[in-house]
Amino acid sequence: MNLPDFCVGVTGLNMTDSPAPGVAVMRCIKEGFKNRFTGIGFGYDSMDAGLYERQFFKHVYLLPYPSEGPENLLERILTIHKKTPMDVIIPTLDAELFNFISIRKDLQKEGIMTFYPTKEQYEMCAKIKLHVLGEKADILIPKTSVEKELKKLSAGIENIGFPLMVKGIYYDAYLAYSYDEVYRFTRKIVSRWGMPVILQKYIRGVELDVAALGDGEGGCIGYVPMRKLIITDKGKGWAAVTINDQKISALVSRFFSATKWQGPAELELIKEEGSDNYYLIEINNRFPAWIYLSKAAGINLPYLTVLMARGETVEKNQPYKIGVVYNRGTCDLVFDMKQLEIMNMEGELHYE
Amino acid sequence: MNKQLTDITVSDTGFVFNPSTGQTFLLNKTGLFLVKLLQSGVSVKKFPACLEKEYHIQQKEAREDIREFLSLMRDMGFKVEDI
């Protein structure tokens, strides 16, 4: 019998110095399936390098930007689905998740399965509401002030004290030591992402990160904690090692129990210097760009996400290997101008 | 027994990995000898005599080096006694 390939679509294909997770997620899934598998890539810009990673994707398409709303996203995905039927779709970008949550039922009606957080979970983990989750799950959150108006910024600064982090609602975070710096970073953030901005007490310490997958019932299918070994000037982890820390394990368990999290998550933590306190800095509703480390450490979290989306029974609390290191490298993707032309003119490319 | 010390992985080359913090560091031959003593639960009070026996170093001279080594271990977050 000649069964069709199982087809998974993944978004987030930019591969800059702050890369999106899509290519790493697809690498994990492809290695999980081994054969009879087709990968579809979704980018937002014809220069998203992942669109030209033909080793992982058979078909690549451009999607409308998240600002165009859920209706346009659905229309585009269903058009693609007619050409290249998909079984599962995995979004990997913060800015697009709300749209994907809005169209979840429509996708399911068309036979496209998903396994990402609910609207309530999405809202619960917003940077501006993190302290509420902290109280619920008994997790330390740095002192935070959400500023909706520029004129109230100085009150927020006084409330938090220096040094502090100035953060945008989706992206960007800067460390500020003075009023001047706070105002400068705020203007920069507002020009890109608008208000509000988030002021957060800076916690000095070791940067840790956790990639995890929740079963949607309060359990954890698996998680991989790491310590960053190299941090770029943008604050991104460029090398890391998997670790075994019982306090992180307990924190992750409390998080899943309190949120009944469904799907992928990234928990960014700091272990405070000179104390045994672990602060939760941020939660992302998606896998991190370093997710291939999970596969390398023995838990292929993106592949397990596909299995969960398919409704399969998956073993919980899967173990991982400690002391597995990743060190990110870069390579230049070379392709013909014709491919760039097709991507720009038609918004899709097909590799065979 | 100090669990912090028994949990760390120490290779014969002197490369050390702490699985709970992700820290790695390198030890010289003497440092490696001392960490292995710590892992075996030998009291730090006995370290000068151990060094004298292994490397023929005068105990008085060894004592200062051991103190400095233990201080470095504490700086790296290990709970070790002073000599």
Coordinates of C-alpha atoms in Angstrom, one line a residue:
Chain A
M1 CA 0.0 0.0 0.0
N2 CA 1.3 3.4 -0.9
L3 CA 0.4 5.6 2.1
P4 CA 0.9 9.4 1.7
D5 CA 3.6 11.1 3.7
F6 CA 2.7 12.6 7.1
C7 CA 2.8 16.3 6.5
V8 CA 3.8 18.9 9.2
G9 CA 3.9 22.7 8.7
V10 CA 6.2 24.9 10.9
T11 CA 6.4 28.7 11.0
G12 CA 9.2 31.0 12.0
L13 CA 12.0 30.7 9.5
N14 CA 14.2 33.7 10.0
M15 CA 17.8 32.7 10.9
T16 CA 19.4 36.0 12.0
D17 CA 21.6 36.4 15.1
S18 CA 18.3 36.1 17.0
P19 CA 16.9 33.2 15.1
A20 CA 13.3 32.0 15.0
P21 CA 12.8 28.4 16.2
G22 CA 11.2 27.0 13.0
V23 CA 14.2 25.4 11.3
A24 CA 15.3 23.7 14.6
V25 CA 11.8 22.5 15.3
M26 CA 11.5 21.0 11.8
R27 CA 15.0 19.4 12.1
C28 CA 13.7 17.6 15.3
I29 CA 10.5 16.5 13.7
K30 CA 12.1 15.2 10.5
E31 CA 14.6 13.2 12.6
G32 CA 11.7 11.9 14.7
F33 CA 9.8 10.6 11.7
K34 CA 12.8 9.2 9.8
N35 CA 10.7 8.4 6.7
R36 CA 7.4 9.0 5.0
F37 CA 7.4 12.6 6.1
T38 CA 7.0 15.9 4.4
G39 CA 8.0 19.2 6.0
I40 CA 6.4 22.5 5.0
G41 CA 7.9 25.8 6.0
F42 CA 6.1 29.1 6.5
G43 CA 7.9 32.4 6.5
Y44 CA 6.9 36.0 6.5
D45 CA 9.6 37.5 4.4
S46 CA 11.2 36.2 1.2
M47 CA 14.6 36.7 2.9
D48 CA 13.8 34.4 5.8
A49 CA 16.8 32.0 5.3
G50 CA 14.9 29.0 6.5
L51 CA 12.8 29.2 3.3
Y52 CA 15.8 28.0 1.4
E53 CA 16.7 25.1 3.7
R54 CA 15.6 22.4 1.2
Q55 CA 17.1 19.6 3.4
F56 CA 14.2 20.2 5.9
F57 CA 11.3 21.5 3.7
K58 CA 9.7 20.1 0.6
H59 CA 7.4 23.1 0.2
V60 CA 7.8 26.6 1.6
Y61 CA 5.2 29.4 1.6
L62 CA 4.9 33.0 2.8
L63 CA 2.2 33.9 5.2
P64 CA 0.5 37.3 5.8
Y65 CA 2.1 39.3 8.6
P66 CA 0.4 38.7 12.0
S67 CA -0.8 42.3 12.0
E68 CA -3.1 41.3 9.1
G69 CA -5.2 39.3 11.6
P70 CA -6.5 35.8 11.9
E71 CA -9.0 35.8 9.0
N72 CA -6.2 36.5 6.5
L73 CA -4.0 33.9 8.1
L74 CA -6.8 31.3 7.9
E75 CA -7.6 32.1 4.3
R76 CA -3.9 31.7 3.3
I77 CA -3.4 28.4 5.2
L78 CA -6.5 26.9 3.7
T79 CA -5.4 27.9 0.2
I80 CA -2.1 26.2 0.9
H81 CA -3.9 23.2 2.4
K82 CA -5.7 22.6 -0.8
K83 CA -2.4 22.5 -2.7
T84 CA -0.3 20.7 0.0
P85 CA -2.6 19.0 2.5
M86 CA -1.2 19.2 6.1
D87 CA -1.8 17.0 9.1
V88 CA -0.3 19.2 11.8
I89 CA 0.8 22.8 12.0
I90 CA 3.2 24.1 14.7
P91 CA 3.5 27.9 15.1
T92 CA 6.8 29.0 16.7
L93 CA 6.6 32.8 17.0
D94 CA 5.2 34.9 19.9
A95 CA 3.6 37.5 17.6
E96 CA 1.6 35.0 15.6
L97 CA 0.2 32.7 18.3
F98 CA -2.9 34.8 19.1
N99 CA -4.0 34.5 15.5
F100 CA -3.3 30.7 15.5
I101 CA -5.3 30.3 18.7
S102 CA -8.2 32.2 17.1
I103 CA -8.3 29.9 14.1
R104 CA -7.6 26.6 15.9
K105 CA -11.2 25.2 15.5
D106 CA -11.3 26.2 11.8
L107 CA -8.0 24.4 11.2
Q108 CA -9.3 21.3 13.0
K109 CA -12.4 21.3 10.9
E110 CA -10.2 21.1 7.8
G111 CA -8.2 18.2 9.3
I112 CA -5.2 20.2 10.4
M113 CA -4.3 19.2 14.0
T114 CA -2.6 21.5 16.5
F115 CA -1.2 21.3 20.0
Y116 CA -0.5 24.8 21.4
P117 CA -1.6 26.8 24.4
T118 CA -5.2 28.0 25.0
K119 CA -6.2 31.6 24.9
E120 CA -6.3 31.6 28.8
Q121 CA -2.8 30.3 29.0
Y122 CA -1.6 32.7 26.3
E123 CA -3.0 35.6 28.4
M124 CA -1.8 34.2 31.7
C125 CA 1.8 34.2 30.5
A126 CA 1.8 37.7 29.0
K127 CA 4.8 39.7 30.4
I128 CA 2.4 42.1 32.0
K129 CA 0.6 39.4 34.0
L130 CA 3.5 37.2 35.0
H131 CA 3.3 38.3 38.7
V132 CA -0.2 36.8 38.9
L133 CA 1.1 33.5 37.6
G134 CA 4.0 33.8 40.0
E135 CA 1.7 34.0 43.0
K136 CA -0.5 31.1 41.7
A137 CA 2.4 28.8 41.1
D138 CA 4.6 29.9 44.0
I139 CA 7.4 31.1 41.6
L140 CA 9.5 34.2 42.2
I141 CA 9.0 37.0 39.7
P142 CA 11.3 40.1 39.7
K143 CA 9.5 43.2 40.9
T144 CA 7.7 44.5 37.8
S145 CA 5.9 47.7 36.8
V146 CA 3.8 47.9 33.6
E147 CA 3.8 51.4 32.1
K148 CA 0.9 52.3 29.7
E149 CA 1.7 56.0 29.6
L150 CA 5.1 57.7 29.1
K151 CA 4.2 60.4 31.6
K152 CA 4.0 57.9 34.4
L153 CA 7.4 56.3 33.6
S154 CA 9.3 58.1 36.3
A155 CA 6.9 56.8 39.0
G156 CA 7.6 53.2 37.7
I157 CA 11.3 53.8 37.8
E158 CA 11.2 55.0 41.4
N159 CA 9.1 51.9 42.3
I160 CA 11.5 49.5 40.8
G161 CA 14.9 51.1 41.4
F162 CA 18.1 50.7 39.4
P163 CA 19.4 48.7 37.7
L164 CA 16.3 47.7 35.8
M165 CA 15.2 46.0 32.6
V166 CA 13.2 47.9 30.1
K167 CA 11.1 45.4 28.0
G168 CA 8.7 45.6 25.0
I169 CA 5.5 43.7 25.2
Y170 CA 6.7 41.1 22.7
Y171 CA 10.4 41.6 22.0
D172 CA 13.4 43.6 23.1
A173 CA 14.9 44.0 26.5
Y174 CA 17.5 46.5 27.7
L175 CA 19.4 46.9 30.9
A176 CA 19.2 50.5 32.2
Y177 CA 21.3 52.1 35.0
S178 CA 19.9 55.7 34.8
Y179 CA 16.7 57.7 34.0
D180 CA 18.3 58.8 30.7
E181 CA 18.8 55.2 29.6
V182 CA 15.3 54.2 30.6
Y183 CA 13.8 57.0 28.5
R184 CA 16.1 56.2 25.5
F185 CA 15.3 52.5 25.6
T186 CA 11.5 53.2 26.1
R187 CA 11.5 55.4 23.0
K188 CA 13.3 52.7 21.0
I189 CA 10.8 50.0 22.1
V190 CA 7.7 52.2 21.7
S191 CA 8.7 53.0 18.1
R192 CA 8.8 49.3 17.3
W193 CA 6.1 47.7 19.5
G194 CA 4.1 50.5 21.0
M195 CA 3.0 50.8 24.6
P196 CA 3.0 49.4 27.2
V197 CA 6.6 49.0 28.3
I198 CA 7.6 46.8 31.2
L199 CA 10.1 47.9 33.8
Q200 CA 11.5 45.0 35.8
K201 CA 14.1 44.7 38.6
Y202 CA 17.3 43.4 37.2
I203 CA 18.4 40.2 38.8
R204 CA 22.1 39.5 38.7
G205 CA 22.9 35.8 38.4
V206 CA 23.2 32.8 36.2
E207 CA 21.0 32.6 33.1
L208 CA 19.1 29.3 32.8
D209 CA 16.5 28.3 30.3
V210 CA 14.0 25.4 30.1
A211 CA 12.2 24.0 27.0
A212 CA 9.1 22.0 28.0
L213 CA 6.0 20.3 26.7
G214 CA 2.8 20.3 28.8
D215 CA 0.1 17.7 28.3
G216 CA -2.8 20.2 28.9
E217 CA -3.9 18.4 32.1
G218 CA -1.3 19.7 34.6
G219 CA 1.4 17.2 33.6
C220 CA 4.7 17.5 31.9
I221 CA 5.6 15.2 29.0
G222 CA 9.2 16.3 29.2
Y223 CA 11.5 19.3 29.9
V224 CA 15.1 20.1 29.3
P225 CA 16.9 22.7 31.4
M226 CA 20.1 24.3 30.3
R227 CA 22.7 26.8 31.5
K228 CA 23.8 29.3 29.0
L229 CA 27.5 29.2 28.3
I230 CA 27.8 32.0 25.7
I231 CA 25.5 35.0 25.7
T232 CA 25.4 37.4 22.7
D233 CA 25.3 41.1 23.0
K234 CA 21.6 40.8 22.3
G235 CA 21.3 38.6 25.4
K236 CA 20.7 35.4 23.4
G237 CA 22.1 32.1 24.4
W238 CA 24.7 31.0 21.8
A239 CA 26.0 27.9 23.6
A240 CA 24.6 25.9 26.5
V241 CA 24.8 22.7 28.5
T242 CA 21.9 20.5 29.8
I243 CA 21.9 20.4 33.6
N244 CA 20.1 18.6 36.5
D245 CA 18.9 21.0 39.1
Q246 CA 16.2 19.7 41.6
K247 CA 15.0 23.3 42.2
I248 CA 14.3 23.8 38.5
S249 CA 12.5 20.5 38.4
A250 CA 10.2 21.5 41.3
L251 CA 9.6 24.9 39.7
V252 CA 8.7 23.3 36.3
S253 CA 6.3 20.9 38.1
R254 CA 4.6 23.8 39.9
F255 CA 4.3 25.7 36.7
F256 CA 2.5 22.8 34.8
S257 CA 0.3 22.0 37.8
A258 CA -0.8 25.6 38.1
T259 CA -1.4 26.3 34.4
K260 CA -2.4 22.9 33.0
W261 CA -0.2 24.1 30.1
Q262 CA -1.0 22.6 26.7
G263 CA 1.9 22.4 24.2
P264 CA 5.3 23.9 24.0
A265 CA 6.8 26.4 26.5
E266 CA 10.1 28.1 27.2
L267 CA 10.8 29.2 30.8
E268 CA 13.6 31.8 31.1
L269 CA 15.1 31.7 34.6
I270 CA 17.8 33.5 36.6
K271 CA 19.5 31.9 39.6
E272 CA 20.3 35.0 41.7
E273 CA 23.9 35.5 42.6
G274 CA 24.6 35.0 46.3
S275 CA 21.3 33.3 47.0
D276 CA 19.4 30.2 46.2
N277 CA 16.5 32.1 44.6
Y278 CA 15.3 31.2 41.1
Y279 CA 13.4 34.0 39.4
L280 CA 11.1 33.4 36.4
I281 CA 11.9 36.2 33.9
E282 CA 9.7 35.2 31.0
I283 CA 7.5 32.5 29.6
N284 CA 7.3 31.9 25.9
N285 CA 4.3 30.0 24.3
R286 CA 6.6 28.2 22.0
F287 CA 9.8 26.2 21.8
P288 CA 13.1 28.1 21.9
A289 CA 15.5 28.3 18.9
W290 CA 17.9 26.0 20.8
I291 CA 15.3 23.2 20.8
Y292 CA 17.5 20.7 18.9
L293 CA 19.3 20.3 22.2
S294 CA 16.2 18.6 23.6
K295 CA 16.4 16.0 20.8
A296 CA 20.2 15.6 21.3
A297 CA 19.6 15.1 25.0
G298 CA 17.1 12.3 24.3
I299 CA 13.7 14.0 24.4
N300 CA 12.5 15.1 21.0
L301 CA 10.0 17.6 22.2
P302 CA 8.8 18.9 18.8
Y303 CA 8.3 15.4 17.6
L304 CA 6.3 14.6 20.7
T305 CA 4.2 17.7 20.1
V306 CA 3.2 16.2 16.7
L307 CA 2.3 13.0 18.4
M308 CA 0.2 14.8 20.9
A309 CA -1.5 16.8 18.1
R310 CA -2.3 13.4 16.5
G311 CA -4.0 12.4 19.8
E312 CA -1.5 9.6 20.5
T313 CA -0.7 8.5 24.0
V314 CA 2.7 9.8 25.0
E315 CA 4.7 8.8 28.1
K316 CA 5.1 11.6 30.6
N317 CA 8.1 12.8 32.5
Q318 CA 10.6 11.4 30.0
P319 CA 14.2 11.5 31.1
Y320 CA 17.0 13.5 29.4
K321 CA 20.8 13.3 29.3
I322 CA 22.8 15.7 31.4
G323 CA 26.0 17.4 30.1
V324 CA 25.0 17.6 26.5
V325 CA 26.4 20.8 25.0
Y326 CA 25.3 22.9 22.0
N327 CA 27.4 25.6 20.4
R328 CA 25.6 27.4 17.7
G329 CA 27.4 27.9 14.3
T330 CA 26.3 29.8 11.3
C331 CA 26.5 28.9 7.6
D332 CA 25.7 30.7 4.4
L333 CA 22.8 29.4 2.4
V334 CA 23.4 29.8 -1.3
F335 CA 20.6 29.7 -3.9
D336 CA 19.7 31.0 -7.3
M337 CA 18.2 34.4 -7.8
K338 CA 15.4 32.7 -9.6
Q339 CA 14.3 31.2 -6.3
L340 CA 14.2 34.6 -4.7
E341 CA 12.2 35.9 -7.6
I342 CA 9.6 33.1 -7.3
M343 CA 9.4 33.5 -3.6
N344 CA 8.8 37.3 -4.0
M345 CA 6.3 36.9 -7.0
E346 CA 4.4 33.8 -6.0
G347 CA 5.0 33.5 -2.3
E348 CA 5.9 29.8 -2.5
L349 CA 8.6 27.4 -3.6
H350 CA 8.5 23.6 -4.1
Y351 CA 11.6 21.5 -3.8
E352 CA 11.8 17.9 -5.1
Chain B
M1 CA 29.6 13.1 52.5
N2 CA 29.3 16.4 50.6
K3 CA 26.6 15.7 47.9
Q4 CA 27.7 18.8 45.9
L5 CA 31.1 17.2 45.5
T6 CA 30.0 13.7 44.9
D7 CA 27.6 14.8 42.1
I8 CA 30.3 16.5 40.0
T9 CA 31.9 14.6 37.2
V10 CA 35.7 14.6 37.3
S11 CA 37.7 13.1 34.5
D12 CA 41.3 11.9 34.8
T13 CA 42.4 14.8 32.7
G14 CA 41.2 17.3 35.3
F15 CA 38.1 18.4 33.4
V16 CA 35.3 19.0 35.8
F17 CA 31.5 19.3 35.1
N18 CA 29.0 20.3 37.7
P19 CA 25.7 18.8 36.4
S20 CA 23.5 21.0 38.7
T21 CA 24.9 24.3 37.6
G22 CA 26.4 23.6 34.2
Q23 CA 29.8 24.9 35.3
T24 CA 33.0 23.4 33.9
F25 CA 36.5 24.0 35.0
L26 CA 40.0 22.6 34.7
L27 CA 42.2 21.3 37.5
N28 CA 45.9 20.9 37.5
K29 CA 47.4 17.6 38.8
T30 CA 47.4 18.7 42.5
G31 CA 43.9 20.2 42.3
L32 CA 42.6 17.0 40.8
F33 CA 44.3 15.1 43.7
L34 CA 42.6 17.4 46.3
V35 CA 39.1 17.2 44.6
K36 CA 39.4 13.4 44.6
L37 CA 40.2 13.5 48.4
L38 CA 37.2 15.8 49.0
Q39 CA 35.0 13.4 47.0
S40 CA 36.3 10.5 49.1
G41 CA 35.3 12.3 52.2
V42 CA 38.8 12.8 53.6
S43 CA 38.9 15.6 56.2
V44 CA 40.6 18.7 54.9
K45 CA 42.7 18.6 58.1
K46 CA 44.5 15.6 56.6
F47 CA 45.2 17.3 53.3
P48 CA 48.7 18.6 54.2
A49 CA 49.8 15.1 55.2
C50 CA 48.3 13.6 52.0
L51 CA 50.1 16.1 49.8
E52 CA 53.4 15.5 51.6
K53 CA 53.0 11.8 51.1
E54 CA 52.0 12.1 47.4
Y55 CA 54.2 14.9 46.2
H56 CA 56.8 15.3 49.0
I57 CA 55.8 18.9 49.8
Q58 CA 56.5 20.2 53.3
Q59 CA 53.2 20.3 55.2
K60 CA 53.8 24.0 56.2
E61 CA 54.2 25.0 52.6
A62 CA 51.2 22.9 51.5
R63 CA 48.9 24.4 54.1
E64 CA 48.8 27.8 52.4
D65 CA 48.2 26.3 48.9
I66 CA 45.4 24.1 50.3
R67 CA 43.8 27.2 51.9
E68 CA 43.9 29.1 48.6
F69 CA 42.5 26.1 46.7
L70 CA 39.6 25.6 49.2
S71 CA 38.8 29.3 49.0
L72 CA 38.6 29.0 45.1
M73 CA 36.3 26.0 45.6
R74 CA 34.0 28.2 47.8
D75 CA 34.1 31.0 45.3
M76 CA 32.7 28.5 42.8
G77 CA 29.8 27.7 45.1
F78 CA 31.1 24.5 46.8
K79 CA 30.5 24.2 50.6
V80 CA 33.9 23.1 51.8
E81 CA 35.5 23.6 55.2
D82 CA 38.6 25.6 55.8
I83 CA 41.8 23.8 56.7

